[in-house]
Short mmCIF file of C-alpha atoms in Angstrom, two decimals:
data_model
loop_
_atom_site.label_atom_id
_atom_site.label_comp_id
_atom_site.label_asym_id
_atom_site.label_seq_id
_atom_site.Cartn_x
_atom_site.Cartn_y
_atom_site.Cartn_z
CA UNK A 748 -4.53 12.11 -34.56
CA UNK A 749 -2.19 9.69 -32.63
CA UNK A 750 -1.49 5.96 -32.85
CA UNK A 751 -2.46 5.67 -29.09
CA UNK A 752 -2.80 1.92 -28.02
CA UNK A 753 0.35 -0.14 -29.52
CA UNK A 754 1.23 -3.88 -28.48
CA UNK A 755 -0.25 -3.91 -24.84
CA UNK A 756 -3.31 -1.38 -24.03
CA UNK A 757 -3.91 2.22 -23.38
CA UNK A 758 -2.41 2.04 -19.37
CA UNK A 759 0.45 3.81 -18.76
CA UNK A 760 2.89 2.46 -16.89
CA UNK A 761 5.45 4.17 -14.23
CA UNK A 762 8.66 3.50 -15.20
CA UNK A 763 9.85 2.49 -18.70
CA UNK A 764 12.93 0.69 -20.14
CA UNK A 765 13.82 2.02 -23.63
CA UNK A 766 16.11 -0.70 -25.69
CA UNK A 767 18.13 2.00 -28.04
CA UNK A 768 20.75 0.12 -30.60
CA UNK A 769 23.33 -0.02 -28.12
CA UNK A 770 21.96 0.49 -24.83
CA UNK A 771 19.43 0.38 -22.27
CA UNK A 772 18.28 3.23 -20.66
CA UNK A 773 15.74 3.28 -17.45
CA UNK A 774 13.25 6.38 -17.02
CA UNK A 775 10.64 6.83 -14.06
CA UNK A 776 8.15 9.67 -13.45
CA UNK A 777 9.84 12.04 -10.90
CA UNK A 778 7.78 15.13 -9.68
CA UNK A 779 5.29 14.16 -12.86
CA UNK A 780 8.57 14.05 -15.12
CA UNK A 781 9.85 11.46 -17.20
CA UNK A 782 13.96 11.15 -16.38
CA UNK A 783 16.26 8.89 -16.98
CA UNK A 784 17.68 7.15 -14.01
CA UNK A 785 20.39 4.29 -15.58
CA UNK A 786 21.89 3.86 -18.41
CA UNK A 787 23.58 0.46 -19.17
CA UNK A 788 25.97 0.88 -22.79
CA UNK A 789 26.84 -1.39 -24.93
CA UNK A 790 23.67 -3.53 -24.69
CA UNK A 791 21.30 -4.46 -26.42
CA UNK A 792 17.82 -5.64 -25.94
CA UNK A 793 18.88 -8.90 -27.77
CA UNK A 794 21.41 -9.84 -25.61
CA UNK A 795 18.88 -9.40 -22.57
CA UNK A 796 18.49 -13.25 -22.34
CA UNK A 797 22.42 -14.21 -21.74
CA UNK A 798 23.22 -10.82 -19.63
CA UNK A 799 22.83 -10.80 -15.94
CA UNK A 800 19.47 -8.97 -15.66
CA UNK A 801 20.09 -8.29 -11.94
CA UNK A 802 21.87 -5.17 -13.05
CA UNK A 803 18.88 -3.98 -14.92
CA UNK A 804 16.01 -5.11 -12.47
CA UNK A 805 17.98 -3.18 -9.33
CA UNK A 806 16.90 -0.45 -10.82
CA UNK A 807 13.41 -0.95 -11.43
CA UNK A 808 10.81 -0.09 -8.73
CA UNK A 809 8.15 -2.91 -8.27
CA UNK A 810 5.71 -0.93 -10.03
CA UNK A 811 3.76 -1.26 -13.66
CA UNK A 812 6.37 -0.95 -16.40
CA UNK A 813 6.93 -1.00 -20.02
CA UNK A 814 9.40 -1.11 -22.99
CA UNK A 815 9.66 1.15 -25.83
CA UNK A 816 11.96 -0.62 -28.94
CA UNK A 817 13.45 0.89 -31.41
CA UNK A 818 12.53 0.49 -35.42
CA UNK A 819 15.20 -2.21 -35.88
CA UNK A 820 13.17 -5.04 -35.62
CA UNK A 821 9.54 -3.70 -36.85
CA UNK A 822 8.74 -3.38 -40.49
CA UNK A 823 5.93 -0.46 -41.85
CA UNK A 824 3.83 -0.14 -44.94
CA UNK A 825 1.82 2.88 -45.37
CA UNK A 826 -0.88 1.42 -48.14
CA UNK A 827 -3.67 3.57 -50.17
CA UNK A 828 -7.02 2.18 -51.03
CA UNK A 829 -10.12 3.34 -53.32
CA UNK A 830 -12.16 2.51 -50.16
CA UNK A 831 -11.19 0.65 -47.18
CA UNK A 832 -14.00 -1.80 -46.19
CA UNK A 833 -15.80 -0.66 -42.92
CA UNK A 834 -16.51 -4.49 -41.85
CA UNK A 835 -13.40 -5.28 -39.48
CA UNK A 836 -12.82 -9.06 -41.24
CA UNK A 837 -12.92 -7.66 -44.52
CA UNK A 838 -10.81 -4.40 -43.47
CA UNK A 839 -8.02 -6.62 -42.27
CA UNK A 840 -8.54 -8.91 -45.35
CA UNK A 841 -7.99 -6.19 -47.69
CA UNK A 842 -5.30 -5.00 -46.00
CA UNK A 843 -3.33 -8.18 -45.64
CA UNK A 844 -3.70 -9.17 -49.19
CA UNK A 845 -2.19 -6.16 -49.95
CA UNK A 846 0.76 -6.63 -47.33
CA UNK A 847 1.71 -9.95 -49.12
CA UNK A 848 2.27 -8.62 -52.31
CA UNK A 849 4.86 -6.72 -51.03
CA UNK A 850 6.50 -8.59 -48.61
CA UNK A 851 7.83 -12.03 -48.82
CA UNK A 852 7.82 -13.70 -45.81
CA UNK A 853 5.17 -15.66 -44.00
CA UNK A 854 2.64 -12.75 -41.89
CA UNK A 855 1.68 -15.28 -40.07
CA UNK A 856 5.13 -15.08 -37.95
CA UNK A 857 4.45 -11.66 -37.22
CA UNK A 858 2.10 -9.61 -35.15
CA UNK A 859 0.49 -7.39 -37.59
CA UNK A 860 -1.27 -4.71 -36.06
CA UNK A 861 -2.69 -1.47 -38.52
CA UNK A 862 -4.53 1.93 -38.13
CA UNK A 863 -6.03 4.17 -40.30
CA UNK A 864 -4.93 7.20 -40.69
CA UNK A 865 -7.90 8.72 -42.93
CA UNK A 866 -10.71 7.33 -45.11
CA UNK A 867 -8.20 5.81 -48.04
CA UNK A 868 -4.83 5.36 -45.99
CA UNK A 869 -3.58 2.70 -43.54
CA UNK A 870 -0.41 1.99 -41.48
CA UNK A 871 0.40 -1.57 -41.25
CA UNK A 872 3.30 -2.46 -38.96
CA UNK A 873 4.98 -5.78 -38.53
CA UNK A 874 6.66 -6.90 -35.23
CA UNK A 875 7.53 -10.76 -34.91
CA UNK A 876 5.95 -12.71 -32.72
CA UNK A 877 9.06 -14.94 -31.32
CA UNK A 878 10.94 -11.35 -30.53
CA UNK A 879 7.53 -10.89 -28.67
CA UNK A 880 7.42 -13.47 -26.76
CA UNK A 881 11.26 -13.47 -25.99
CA UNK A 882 10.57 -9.99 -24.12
CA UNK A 883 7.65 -11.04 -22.31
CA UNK A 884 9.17 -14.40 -20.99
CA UNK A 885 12.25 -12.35 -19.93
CA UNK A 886 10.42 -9.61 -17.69
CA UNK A 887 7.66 -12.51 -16.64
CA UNK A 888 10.79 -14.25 -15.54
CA UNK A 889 12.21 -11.59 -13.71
CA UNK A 890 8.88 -10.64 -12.15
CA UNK A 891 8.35 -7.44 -13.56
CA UNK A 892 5.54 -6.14 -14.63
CA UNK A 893 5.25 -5.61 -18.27
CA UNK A 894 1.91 -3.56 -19.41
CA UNK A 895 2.96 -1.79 -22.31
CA UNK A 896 5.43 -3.06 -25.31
CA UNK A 897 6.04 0.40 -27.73
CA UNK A 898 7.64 1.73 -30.37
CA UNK A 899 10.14 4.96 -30.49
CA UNK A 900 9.81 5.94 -34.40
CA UNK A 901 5.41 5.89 -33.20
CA UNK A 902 6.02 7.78 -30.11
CA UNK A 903 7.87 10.39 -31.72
CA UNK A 904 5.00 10.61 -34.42
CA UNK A 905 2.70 10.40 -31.93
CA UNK A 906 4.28 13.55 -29.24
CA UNK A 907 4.76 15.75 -32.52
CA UNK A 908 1.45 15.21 -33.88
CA UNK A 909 0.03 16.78 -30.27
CA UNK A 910 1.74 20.04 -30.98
CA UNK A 911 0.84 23.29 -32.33
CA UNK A 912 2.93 22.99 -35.37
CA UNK A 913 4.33 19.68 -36.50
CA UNK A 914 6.95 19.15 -39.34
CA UNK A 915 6.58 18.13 -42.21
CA UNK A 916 9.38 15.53 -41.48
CA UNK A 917 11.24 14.37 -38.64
CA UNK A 918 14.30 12.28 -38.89
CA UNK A 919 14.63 10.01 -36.07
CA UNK A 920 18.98 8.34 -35.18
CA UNK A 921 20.00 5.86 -32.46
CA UNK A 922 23.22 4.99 -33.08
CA UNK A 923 23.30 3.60 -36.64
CA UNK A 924 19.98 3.21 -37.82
CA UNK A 925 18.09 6.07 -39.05
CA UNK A 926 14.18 6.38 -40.02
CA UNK A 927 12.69 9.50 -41.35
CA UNK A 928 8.36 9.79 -41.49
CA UNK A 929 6.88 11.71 -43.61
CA UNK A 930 3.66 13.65 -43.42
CA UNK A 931 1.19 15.53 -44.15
CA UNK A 932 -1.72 17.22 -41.89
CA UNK A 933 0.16 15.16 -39.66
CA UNK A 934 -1.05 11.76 -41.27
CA UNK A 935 2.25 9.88 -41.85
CA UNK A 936 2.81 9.00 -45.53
CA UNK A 937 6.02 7.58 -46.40
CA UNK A 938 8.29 6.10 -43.99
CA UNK A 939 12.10 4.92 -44.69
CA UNK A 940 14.56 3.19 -42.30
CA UNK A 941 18.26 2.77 -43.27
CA UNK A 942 21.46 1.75 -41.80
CA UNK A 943 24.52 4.71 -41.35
CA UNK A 944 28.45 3.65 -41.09
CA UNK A 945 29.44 7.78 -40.84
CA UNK A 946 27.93 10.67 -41.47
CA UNK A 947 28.27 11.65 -45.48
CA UNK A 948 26.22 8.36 -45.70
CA UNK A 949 23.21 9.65 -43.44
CA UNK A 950 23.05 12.73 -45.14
CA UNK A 951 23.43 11.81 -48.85
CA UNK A 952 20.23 8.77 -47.91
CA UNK A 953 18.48 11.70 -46.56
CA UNK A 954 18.80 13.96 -49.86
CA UNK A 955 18.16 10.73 -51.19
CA UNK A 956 14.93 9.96 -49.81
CA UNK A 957 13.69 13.83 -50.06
CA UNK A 958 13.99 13.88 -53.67
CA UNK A 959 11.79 10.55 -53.54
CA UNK A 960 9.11 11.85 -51.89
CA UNK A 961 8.93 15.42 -53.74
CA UNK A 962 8.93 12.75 -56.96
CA UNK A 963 6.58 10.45 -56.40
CA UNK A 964 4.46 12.10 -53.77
CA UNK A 965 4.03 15.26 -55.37
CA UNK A 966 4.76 16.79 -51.78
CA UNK A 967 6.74 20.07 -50.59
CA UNK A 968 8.29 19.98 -47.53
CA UNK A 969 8.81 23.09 -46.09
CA UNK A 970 10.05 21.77 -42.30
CA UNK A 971 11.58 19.30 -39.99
CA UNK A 972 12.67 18.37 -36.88
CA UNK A 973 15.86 15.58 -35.75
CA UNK A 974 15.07 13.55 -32.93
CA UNK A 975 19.03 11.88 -31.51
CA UNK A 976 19.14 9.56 -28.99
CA UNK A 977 22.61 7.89 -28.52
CA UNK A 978 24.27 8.95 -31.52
CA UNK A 979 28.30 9.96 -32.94
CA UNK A 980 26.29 12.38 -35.84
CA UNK A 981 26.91 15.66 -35.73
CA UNK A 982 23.51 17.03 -36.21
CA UNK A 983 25.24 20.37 -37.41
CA UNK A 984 25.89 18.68 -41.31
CA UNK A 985 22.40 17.73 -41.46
CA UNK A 986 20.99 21.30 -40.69
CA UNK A 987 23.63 22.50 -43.19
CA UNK A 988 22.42 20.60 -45.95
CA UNK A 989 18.99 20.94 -45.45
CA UNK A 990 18.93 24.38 -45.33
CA UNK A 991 20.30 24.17 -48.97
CA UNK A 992 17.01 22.70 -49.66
CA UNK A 993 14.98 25.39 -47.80
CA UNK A 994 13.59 23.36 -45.58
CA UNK A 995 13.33 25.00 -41.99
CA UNK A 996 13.69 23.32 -38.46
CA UNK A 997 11.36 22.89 -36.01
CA UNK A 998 13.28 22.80 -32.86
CA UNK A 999 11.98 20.42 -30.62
CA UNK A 1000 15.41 20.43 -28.06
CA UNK A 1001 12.81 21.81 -25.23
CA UNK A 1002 11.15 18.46 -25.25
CA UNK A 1003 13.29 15.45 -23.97
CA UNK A 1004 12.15 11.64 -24.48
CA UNK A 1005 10.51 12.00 -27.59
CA UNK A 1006 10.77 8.40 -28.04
CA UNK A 1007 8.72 7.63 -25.11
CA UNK A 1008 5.17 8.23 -24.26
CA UNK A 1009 4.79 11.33 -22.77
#
């Protein structure tokens, strides 16, 4: 099961830009081969619109592109039903009444997109509309060809889920925000992002949130896998104290770009 079309269609593109927390990296496909051709640090994809973009758009061939994002700035609910409706206006009725009892702002600022993951559960994610737009104007400006607007914590549930065996959790760090997803038959079920200043912090959150989700999910998890981008953490500590659980890794280190769609 994957989450295939996201913000902007099914078409993949040939070249992405991926906005991490404190960078931007460029990949192309090389000899069918996603690699990484620049990396600009200490930038982020919010300070796109005062930085000279010329540095950035050197780089890119004048082909289809598109932008994978980070979970910073999207929001997910993973919500359970008795039924879900099979009429599409009534689906997304349901679904939204049920998003606004659990979040307080006003939906109608964000693009709400959902899938469902099996005949009671549904994935609602939130992505706002002026961030949106910001991105699009930017690359319209620049005259690049934006086709496809993604998101890293989907694409990396979305590569796993095509493999053999998939964990029961991955854990997912860029730089100081971390997200774990949970699930189960690979159908996501619970899904946390959190903020890190060092390293005792990221671990004791993850303990944290396994203990919730053995709780209140009635769920053993037997196995995981860490996905790092452009991060200090020592991915050693993690492994440590996770084996003191008895959960296993899955090593995923022959696969690069996780985060993108591959």
């Amino acid at each position: 099961m994957g989450i295939a079309e996201f913000y902007l269609g099914f078409k993949k593109p040939f070249q992405y830009i991926y906005a991490g927390e404190s960078n931007i990296d460029i990949f192309k496909i090389i000899e069918g081969n996603l690699k990484r051709t620049k990396r600009v640090e200490n930038l982020s994809i919010l300070d796109l619109n005062g930085y000279d973009f010329l540095d950035i758009k050197r780089e890119l061939s004048g082909v289809e592109t598109g932008i994978v994002l980070n979970s910073r700035n999207f929001i997910f609910n993973i919500f359970e039903f008795d039924k879900i409706p099979i009429n599409e206006i009534r689906r997304r009725d349901i679904i939204e009444w049920r998003l606004s009892k659990v979040f307080p702002e006003n939906i109608d600022q964000y693009k709400h997109d959902y899938f469902r993951l099996n005949k009671k559960r549904v994935l609602s994610i939130l992505f706002k509309k002026s961030f949106k737009d910001e991105i699009e104007n930017l690359f319209e400006k620049n005259n690049i060809r934006l086709i496809y607007i993604g998101n890293s914590t989907m694409e990396i549930f979305n590569n796993l889920s095509k493999r053999k065996i998939s964990p029961d959790f991955f854990i997912e760090i860029d730089g100081k925000l971390a997200v774990l997803l949970f699930q189960s038959n690979s159908i996501p079920f619970y899904i946390r992002k959190f903020e890190i200043e060092k390293a005792s912090d990221l671990i004791r959150e993850i303990l944290k949130t396994i203990h919730f989700v053995r709780e209140n999910h009635s769920k053993e998890l037997y196995s995981y896998s860490i996905v790092l981008d452009d991060s200090d953490v020592d991915s050693s500590q993690i492994r440590g104290e996770l084996s003191t659980e008895n959960i296993k890794e899955i090593n995923i280190s022959n696969k690069d770009n996780l985060f993108l769609p591959i």
